[in-house]
PDB file of C-alpha atoms in Angstrom:
ATOM      1  CA  GLY A 152      91.523  91.633  95.150  1.00  0.00           C
ATOM      2  CA  ALA A 153      91.657  91.657  98.480  1.00  0.00           C
ATOM      3  CA  GLY A 154      92.143  94.981  99.810  1.00  0.00           C
ATOM      4  CA  VAL A 155      92.392  97.962  97.441  1.00  0.00           C
ATOM      5  CA  SER A 156      95.895  98.095  95.974  1.00  0.00           C
ATOM      6  CA  GLN A 157      97.201 101.601  94.629  1.00  0.00           C
ATOM      7  CA  SER A 158     100.059 101.561  92.719  1.00  0.00           C
ATOM      8  CA  PRO A 159     103.741 102.869  92.806  1.00  0.00           C
ATOM      9  CA  SER A 160     103.511 103.810  95.712  1.00  0.00           C
ATOM     10  CA  ASN A 161     106.564 106.099  96.011  1.00  0.00           C
ATOM     11  CA  LYS A 162     106.955 108.174  93.032  1.00  0.00           C
ATOM     12  CA  VAL A 163     109.383 111.915  92.433  1.00  0.00           C
ATOM     13  CA  THR A 164     109.750 113.718  89.760  1.00  0.00           C
ATOM     14  CA  GLU A 165     111.078 116.510  88.364  1.00  0.00           C
ATOM     15  CA  LYS A 166     108.170 119.825  87.936  1.00  0.00           C
ATOM     16  CA  GLY A 167     106.117 120.063  84.973  1.00  0.00           C
ATOM     17  CA  LYS A 168     106.387 116.345  84.321  1.00  0.00           C
ATOM     18  CA  ASP A 169     103.495 114.425  83.411  1.00  0.00           C
ATOM     19  CA  VAL A 170     102.616 111.522  86.594  1.00  0.00           C
ATOM     20  CA  GLU A 171      99.610 108.634  86.771  1.00  0.00           C
ATOM     21  CA  LEU A 172      98.814 106.795  89.158  1.00  0.00           C
ATOM     22  CA  ARG A 173      97.063 103.883  89.468  1.00  0.00           C
ATOM     23  CA  CYS A 174      93.807 102.328  91.968  1.00  0.00           C
ATOM     24  CA  ASP A 175      92.696  98.779  91.682  1.00  0.00           C
ATOM     25  CA  PRO A 176      89.377  98.424  94.416  1.00  0.00           C
ATOM     26  CA  ILE A 177      88.364  95.558  96.089  1.00  0.00           C
ATOM     27  CA  SER A 178      86.176  92.889  93.866  1.00  0.00           C
ATOM     28  CA  GLY A 179      82.627  93.889  92.751  1.00  0.00           C
ATOM     29  CA  HIS A 180      82.613  97.470  94.515  1.00  0.00           C
ATOM     30  CA  THR A 181      81.025  99.848  92.398  1.00  0.00           C
ATOM     31  CA  ALA A 182      81.900 102.678  94.251  1.00  0.00           C
ATOM     32  CA  LEU A 183      85.668 104.998  93.811  1.00  0.00           C
ATOM     33  CA  TYR A 184      87.088 107.664  95.233  1.00  0.00           C
ATOM     34  CA  TRP A 185      90.633 109.573  95.285  1.00  0.00           C
ATOM     35  CA  TYR A 186      91.809 111.695  98.454  1.00  0.00           C
ATOM     36  CA  ARG A 187      94.619 113.324  99.087  1.00  0.00           C
ATOM     37  CA  GLN A 188      96.603 113.713 102.320  1.00  0.00           C
ATOM     38  CA  SER A 189      99.171 116.374 102.742  1.00  0.00           C
ATOM     39  CA  LEU A 190     101.173 116.488 105.701  1.00  0.00           C
ATOM     40  CA  GLY A 191      99.989 116.731 108.599  1.00  0.00           C
ATOM     41  CA  GLN A 192      96.086 117.713 106.980  1.00  0.00           C
ATOM     42  CA  GLY A 193      92.869 116.399 106.567  1.00  0.00           C
ATOM     43  CA  LEU A 194      92.215 113.868 103.566  1.00  0.00           C
ATOM     44  CA  GLU A 195      90.522 115.935 100.454  1.00  0.00           C
ATOM     45  CA  PHE A 196      88.248 115.017  99.313  1.00  0.00           C
ATOM     46  CA  LEU A 197      89.051 115.037  95.104  1.00  0.00           C
ATOM     47  CA  ILE A 198      86.673 112.140  93.511  1.00  0.00           C
ATOM     48  CA  TYR A 199      83.789 109.736  92.936  1.00  0.00           C
ATOM     49  CA  PHE A 200      82.718 107.535  90.740  1.00  0.00           C
ATOM     50  CA  GLN A 201      80.183 104.802  89.916  1.00  0.00           C
ATOM     51  CA  GLY A 202      80.400 102.903  88.248  1.00  0.00           C
ATOM     52  CA  ASN A 203      82.699 104.173  85.626  1.00  0.00           C
ATOM     53  CA  SER A 204      80.942 107.555  85.415  1.00  0.00           C
ATOM     54  CA  ALA A 205      82.319 110.477  87.982  1.00  0.00           C
ATOM     55  CA  PRO A 206      79.407 112.829  88.256  1.00  0.00           C
ATOM     56  CA  ASP A 207      81.230 115.327  90.311  1.00  0.00           C
ATOM     57  CA  LYS A 208      84.568 115.912  89.328  1.00  0.00           C
ATOM     58  CA  SER A 209      84.923 120.201  91.525  1.00  0.00           C
ATOM     59  CA  GLY A 210      86.490 118.436  94.556  1.00  0.00           C
ATOM     60  CA  LEU A 211      89.540 118.368  92.357  1.00  0.00           C
ATOM     61  CA  PRO A 212      92.531 120.988  92.083  1.00  0.00           C
ATOM     62  CA  SER A 213      92.808 122.314  88.619  1.00  0.00           C
ATOM     63  CA  ASP A 214      92.440 121.004  85.563  1.00  0.00           C
ATOM     64  CA  ARG A 215      95.054 120.206  85.463  1.00  0.00           C
ATOM     65  CA  PHE A 216      94.306 116.906  87.533  1.00  0.00           C
ATOM     66  CA  SER A 217      91.897 114.348  85.463  1.00  0.00           C
ATOM     67  CA  ALA A 218      90.305 110.719  86.235  1.00  0.00           C
ATOM     68  CA  GLU A 219      89.108 108.163  84.158  1.00  0.00           C
ATOM     69  CA  ARG A 220      87.661 104.686  85.303  1.00  0.00           C
ATOM     70  CA  THR A 221      87.460 101.691  82.611  1.00  0.00           C
ATOM     71  CA  GLY A 222      85.165  98.716  82.769  1.00  0.00           C
ATOM     72  CA  GLY A 223      84.292  99.477  85.684  1.00  0.00           C
ATOM     73  CA  SER A 224      86.990  98.361  88.001  1.00  0.00           C
ATOM     74  CA  VAL A 225      90.819 100.028  87.357  1.00  0.00           C
ATOM     75  CA  SER A 226      91.193 103.974  87.918  1.00  0.00           C
ATOM     76  CA  THR A 227      94.472 106.785  86.468  1.00  0.00           C
ATOM     77  CA  LEU A 228      94.896 109.948  88.732  1.00  0.00           C
ATOM     78  CA  THR A 229      96.072 112.408  85.994  1.00  0.00           C
ATOM     79  CA  ILE A 230      98.155 114.766  87.396  1.00  0.00           C
ATOM     80  CA  GLN A 231     100.276 117.133  84.173  1.00  0.00           C
ATOM     81  CA  ARG A 232     102.625 119.555  84.593  1.00  0.00           C
ATOM     82  CA  THR A 233     102.750 118.654  88.210  1.00  0.00           C
ATOM     83  CA  GLN A 234     103.734 121.135  90.753  1.00  0.00           C
ATOM     84  CA  GLN A 235     105.498 121.791  94.232  1.00  0.00           C
ATOM     85  CA  GLU A 236     102.006 122.218  95.561  1.00  0.00           C
ATOM     86  CA  ASP A 237     100.822 118.573  94.402  1.00  0.00           C
ATOM     87  CA  SER A 238     103.174 116.463  96.743  1.00  0.00           C
ATOM     88  CA  ALA A 239     101.312 114.350  98.818  1.00  0.00           C
ATOM     89  CA  VAL A 240      99.709 111.110  99.436  1.00  0.00           C
ATOM     90  CA  TYR A 241      97.040 109.909  97.277  1.00  0.00           C
ATOM     91  CA  LEU A 242      94.335 107.559  98.514  1.00  0.00           C
ATOM     92  CA  CYS A 243      92.186 106.082  97.079  1.00  0.00           C
ATOM     93  CA  ALA A 244      89.044 103.951  98.333  1.00  0.00           C
ATOM     94  CA  SER A 245      85.826 101.744  97.200  1.00  0.00           C
ATOM     95  CA  SER A 246      83.310 100.764  98.837  1.00  0.00           C
ATOM     96  CA  TYR A 247      80.073  98.270  98.025  1.00  0.00           C
ATOM     97  CA  SER A 248      78.033 100.768  96.136  1.00  0.00           C
ATOM     98  CA  ILE A 249      77.967 104.807  96.276  1.00  0.00           C
ATOM     99  CA  ALA A 250      74.622 104.432  98.847  1.00  0.00           C
ATOM    100  CA  GLY A 251      74.208 107.691 100.124  1.00  0.00           C
ATOM    101  CA  GLY A 252      77.449 108.686 101.838  1.00  0.00           C
ATOM    102  CA  GLY A 253      77.141 105.898 104.478  1.00  0.00           C
ATOM    103  CA  GLU A 254      78.754 103.030 102.453  1.00  0.00           C
ATOM    104  CA  THR A 255      82.106 101.516 104.792  1.00  0.00           C
ATOM    105  CA  GLN A 256      85.121 102.852 102.394  1.00  0.00           C
ATOM    106  CA  TYR A 257      88.234 100.871 102.960  1.00  0.00           C
ATOM    107  CA  PHE A 258      91.304 102.309 102.121  1.00  0.00           C
ATOM    108  CA  GLY A 259      94.281 101.501  99.462  1.00  0.00           C
ATOM    109  CA  PRO A 260      97.600 101.633 100.797  1.00  0.00           C
ATOM    110  CA  GLY A 261      98.209 104.888  99.204  1.00  0.00           C
ATOM    111  CA  THR A 262     100.446 106.674  96.477  1.00  0.00           C
ATOM    112  CA  ARG A 263     102.993 109.037  98.522  1.00  0.00           C
ATOM    113  CA  LEU A 264     104.203 111.523  95.633  1.00  0.00           C
ATOM    114  CA  LEU A 265     107.300 113.858  95.166  1.00  0.00           C
ATOM    115  CA  VAL A 266     107.536 116.978  92.824  1.00  0.00           C
ATOM    116  CA  LEU A 267     111.416 118.365  92.688  1.00  0.00           C
TER     117      LEU A 267
ATOM    118  CA  GLY B 102      81.322 122.943 103.086  1.00  0.00           C
ATOM    119  CA  GLN B 103      81.673 121.448 106.445  1.00  0.00           C
ATOM    120  CA  ASN B 104      83.234 122.350 109.169  1.00  0.00           C
ATOM    121  CA  ILE B 105      84.286 119.084 111.542  1.00  0.00           C
ATOM    122  CA  ASP B 106      86.377 120.025 114.527  1.00  0.00           C
ATOM    123  CA  GLN B 107      88.720 116.780 116.448  1.00  0.00           C
ATOM    124  CA  PRO B 108      91.496 117.759 118.435  1.00  0.00           C
ATOM    125  CA  THR B 109      95.126 117.521 117.207  1.00  0.00           C
ATOM    126  CA  GLU B 110      96.698 115.854 119.716  1.00  0.00           C
ATOM    127  CA  MET B 111      96.427 113.809 123.348  1.00  0.00           C
ATOM    128  CA  THR B 112      97.891 111.961 124.667  1.00  0.00           C
ATOM    129  CA  ALA B 113      97.554 108.496 127.252  1.00  0.00           C
ATOM    130  CA  THR B 114      99.656 106.393 129.293  1.00  0.00           C
ATOM    131  CA  GLU B 115      98.678 102.957 129.030  1.00  0.00           C
ATOM    132  CA  GLY B 116      96.112 100.843 130.249  1.00  0.00           C
ATOM    133  CA  ALA B 117      94.087 104.395 130.680  1.00  0.00           C
ATOM    134  CA  ILE B 118      90.585 105.615 128.976  1.00  0.00           C
ATOM    135  CA  VAL B 119      90.984 108.082 126.333  1.00  0.00           C
ATOM    136  CA  GLN B 120      87.541 109.748 124.660  1.00  0.00           C
ATOM    137  CA  ILE B 121      88.255 111.502 121.547  1.00  0.00           C
ATOM    138  CA  ASN B 122      85.431 114.342 120.087  1.00  0.00           C
ATOM    139  CA  CYS B 123      84.699 115.501 117.192  1.00  0.00           C
ATOM    140  CA  THR B 124      81.786 118.963 116.451  1.00  0.00           C
ATOM    141  CA  TYR B 125      80.798 119.158 113.437  1.00  0.00           C
ATOM    142  CA  GLN B 126      77.881 121.029 111.297  1.00  0.00           C
ATOM    143  CA  THR B 127      77.126 119.598 107.719  1.00  0.00           C
ATOM    144  CA  SER B 128      73.386 119.938 106.166  1.00  0.00           C
ATOM    145  CA  GLY B 129      72.305 116.386 104.579  1.00  0.00           C
ATOM    146  CA  PHE B 130      73.997 113.996 107.674  1.00  0.00           C
ATOM    147  CA  ASN B 131      74.183 110.186 106.770  1.00  0.00           C
ATOM    148  CA  GLY B 132      76.672 109.125 109.928  1.00  0.00           C
ATOM    149  CA  LEU B 133      79.714 109.624 110.833  1.00  0.00           C
ATOM    150  CA  PHE B 134      82.592 107.140 109.920  1.00  0.00           C
ATOM    151  CA  TRP B 135      85.833 106.554 112.676  1.00  0.00           C
ATOM    152  CA  TYR B 136      89.017 105.117 110.602  1.00  0.00           C
ATOM    153  CA  GLN B 137      92.678 105.144 112.602  1.00  0.00           C
ATOM    154  CA  GLN B 138      94.872 105.913 110.495  1.00  0.00           C
ATOM    155  CA  HIS B 139      98.855 104.470 112.260  1.00  0.00           C
ATOM    156  CA  ALA B 140     102.007 106.547 110.262  1.00  0.00           C
ATOM    157  CA  GLY B 141     102.631 106.245 107.303  1.00  0.00           C
ATOM    158  CA  GLU B 142      99.917 103.677 105.839  1.00  0.00           C
ATOM    159  CA  ALA B 143      95.869 104.315 104.900  1.00  0.00           C
ATOM    160  CA  PRO B 144      92.813 104.543 106.932  1.00  0.00           C
ATOM    161  CA  THR B 145      91.204 101.542 107.860  1.00  0.00           C
ATOM    162  CA  PHE B 146      87.883 101.641 109.704  1.00  0.00           C
ATOM    163  CA  LEU B 147      86.482 101.699 112.927  1.00  0.00           C
ATOM    164  CA  SER B 148      82.897 102.912 113.114  1.00  0.00           C
ATOM    165  CA  TYR B 149      79.748 104.326 112.158  1.00  0.00           C
ATOM    166  CA  ASN B 150      76.961 106.222 113.668  1.00  0.00           C
ATOM    167  CA  VAL B 151      73.989 107.165 111.991  1.00  0.00           C
ATOM    168  CA  LEU B 152      71.856 107.154 115.434  1.00  0.00           C
ATOM    169  CA  ASP B 153      71.742 108.575 118.527  1.00  0.00           C
ATOM    170  CA  GLY B 154      73.280 106.408 121.478  1.00  0.00           C
ATOM    171  CA  LEU B 155      76.714 105.245 121.125  1.00  0.00           C
ATOM    172  CA  GLU B 156      78.125 101.530 119.625  1.00  0.00           C
ATOM    173  CA  GLU B 157      80.135  99.196 121.377  1.00  0.00           C
ATOM    174  CA  LYS B 158      83.339  97.420 119.390  1.00  0.00           C
ATOM    175  CA  GLY B 159      85.428  95.983 122.276  1.00  0.00           C
ATOM    176  CA  ARG B 160      87.953  97.957 123.648  1.00  0.00           C
ATOM    177  CA  PHE B 161      86.719 100.867 121.458  1.00  0.00           C
ATOM    178  CA  SER B 162      82.592 103.236 121.597  1.00  0.00           C
ATOM    179  CA  SER B 163      81.385 105.422 119.356  1.00  0.00           C
ATOM    180  CA  PHE B 164      79.191 108.143 121.152  1.00  0.00           C
ATOM    181  CA  LEU B 165      76.926 110.209 118.052  1.00  0.00           C
ATOM    182  CA  SER B 166      74.048 113.237 118.731  1.00  0.00           C
ATOM    183  CA  ARG B 167      73.110 114.041 115.757  1.00  0.00           C
ATOM    184  CA  SER B 168      70.819 117.328 118.069  1.00  0.00           C
ATOM    185  CA  LYS B 169      74.544 118.646 118.870  1.00  0.00           C
ATOM    186  CA  GLY B 170      76.388 117.480 116.096  1.00  0.00           C
ATOM    187  CA  TYR B 171      78.869 115.892 118.199  1.00  0.00           C
ATOM    188  CA  SER B 172      80.334 112.621 118.545  1.00  0.00           C
ATOM    189  CA  TYR B 173      83.243 110.799 120.815  1.00  0.00           C
ATOM    190  CA  LEU B 174      85.127 107.337 120.534  1.00  0.00           C
ATOM    191  CA  LEU B 175      85.884 105.904 122.760  1.00  0.00           C
ATOM    192  CA  LEU B 176      89.110 103.920 123.119  1.00  0.00           C
ATOM    193  CA  LYS B 177      89.609 101.853 126.853  1.00  0.00           C
ATOM    194  CA  GLU B 178      92.462 100.071 128.232  1.00  0.00           C
ATOM    195  CA  LEU B 179      94.760 101.279 126.010  1.00  0.00           C
ATOM    196  CA  GLN B 180      97.310  99.107 124.255  1.00  0.00           C
ATOM    197  CA  MET B 181     101.353 100.709 123.667  1.00  0.00           C
ATOM    198  CA  LYS B 182      99.444  99.894 119.170  1.00  0.00           C
ATOM    199  CA  ASP B 183      96.253 102.656 119.074  1.00  0.00           C
ATOM    200  CA  SER B 184      98.689 105.092 118.992  1.00  0.00           C
ATOM    201  CA  ALA B 185      97.908 106.886 115.749  1.00  0.00           C
ATOM    202  CA  SER B 186      95.361 109.623 113.913  1.00  0.00           C
ATOM    203  CA  TYR B 187      92.062 108.705 115.430  1.00  0.00           C
ATOM    204  CA  LEU B 188      89.748 110.308 112.010  1.00  0.00           C
ATOM    205  CA  CYS B 189      86.551 112.046 112.518  1.00  0.00           C
ATOM    206  CA  ALA B 190      84.369 111.800 109.353  1.00  0.00           C
ATOM    207  CA  VAL B 191      80.883 113.003 107.175  1.00  0.00           C
ATOM    208  CA  GLY B 192      79.119 111.129 104.944  1.00  0.00           C
ATOM    209  CA  ARG B 193      76.861 113.613 103.326  1.00  0.00           C
ATOM    210  CA  ASP B 194      73.083 111.607 101.918  1.00  0.00           C
ATOM    211  CA  ASP B 195      74.982 112.620  98.780  1.00  0.00           C
ATOM    212  CA  TYR B 196      79.083 110.901  98.096  1.00  0.00           C
ATOM    213  CA  LYS B 197      81.211 112.950  99.607  1.00  0.00           C
ATOM    214  CA  LEU B 198      83.020 112.251 103.001  1.00  0.00           C
ATOM    215  CA  SER B 199      85.159 115.134 104.520  1.00  0.00           C
ATOM    216  CA  PHE B 200      87.284 113.996 107.210  1.00  0.00           C
ATOM    217  CA  GLY B 201      88.055 115.869 109.961  1.00  0.00           C
ATOM    218  CA  ALA B 202      92.309 117.050 111.117  1.00  0.00           C
ATOM    219  CA  GLY B 203      93.050 113.499 112.938  1.00  0.00           C
ATOM    220  CA  THR B 204      93.582 113.717 116.327  1.00  0.00           C
ATOM    221  CA  THR B 205      96.861 111.987 117.418  1.00  0.00           C
ATOM    222  CA  VAL B 206      97.191 109.714 119.391  1.00  0.00           C
ATOM    223  CA  THR B 207     100.074 108.748 122.082  1.00  0.00           C
ATOM    224  CA  VAL B 208      99.975 105.481 124.434  1.00  0.00           C
ATOM    225  CA  ARG B 209     103.011 106.124 126.964  1.00  0.00           C
ATOM    226  CA  ALA B 210     104.057 102.816 128.483  1.00  0.00           C
TER     227      ALA B 210
END
């Protein structure tokens, strides 16, 4: 596609429910990243994928968070048993390759998650 | 981890120049990015510096000094549409891109 797309754009859920956020990267980009941006805060790195592999999951805030990527394309970030502190904008980005951090990342519009 | 510091807010007049400074401490440095983020929108790429010096791109320029752990983004001939948050981000030689909290620039007529 022309750019990174994410769905849903907005999600309101009740505390304790599970949510699934989707990211569709730019076609041909092998690297995919998930970030979280809380109100007034900088972007917090969560996880990255090189192909379908996520070598380092240490950025995920807790074991309630998981992510997968299939077919080297679409990625899903799942939050189980959501808590109010999970409320944030979840941004996905992709880059052509991982290239040691020097590759430009292109961001999707984000999913705004509100946990009541 | 990284320490990335940039001012929280700046205000300038339309047509003026504003310089946004960013200082950082990191290991495995592999370049410094500047992103622009309008309220409610995704960050968009502005510039990338990996070597010392000034990179000019139209009204926007970015400078890097690796020895000082210092960068700035220079916005010239400010326009109202330049009102946004500007994010300084440090790339490392593994894979992570670490962002500062952002500088909110307000352009006034």
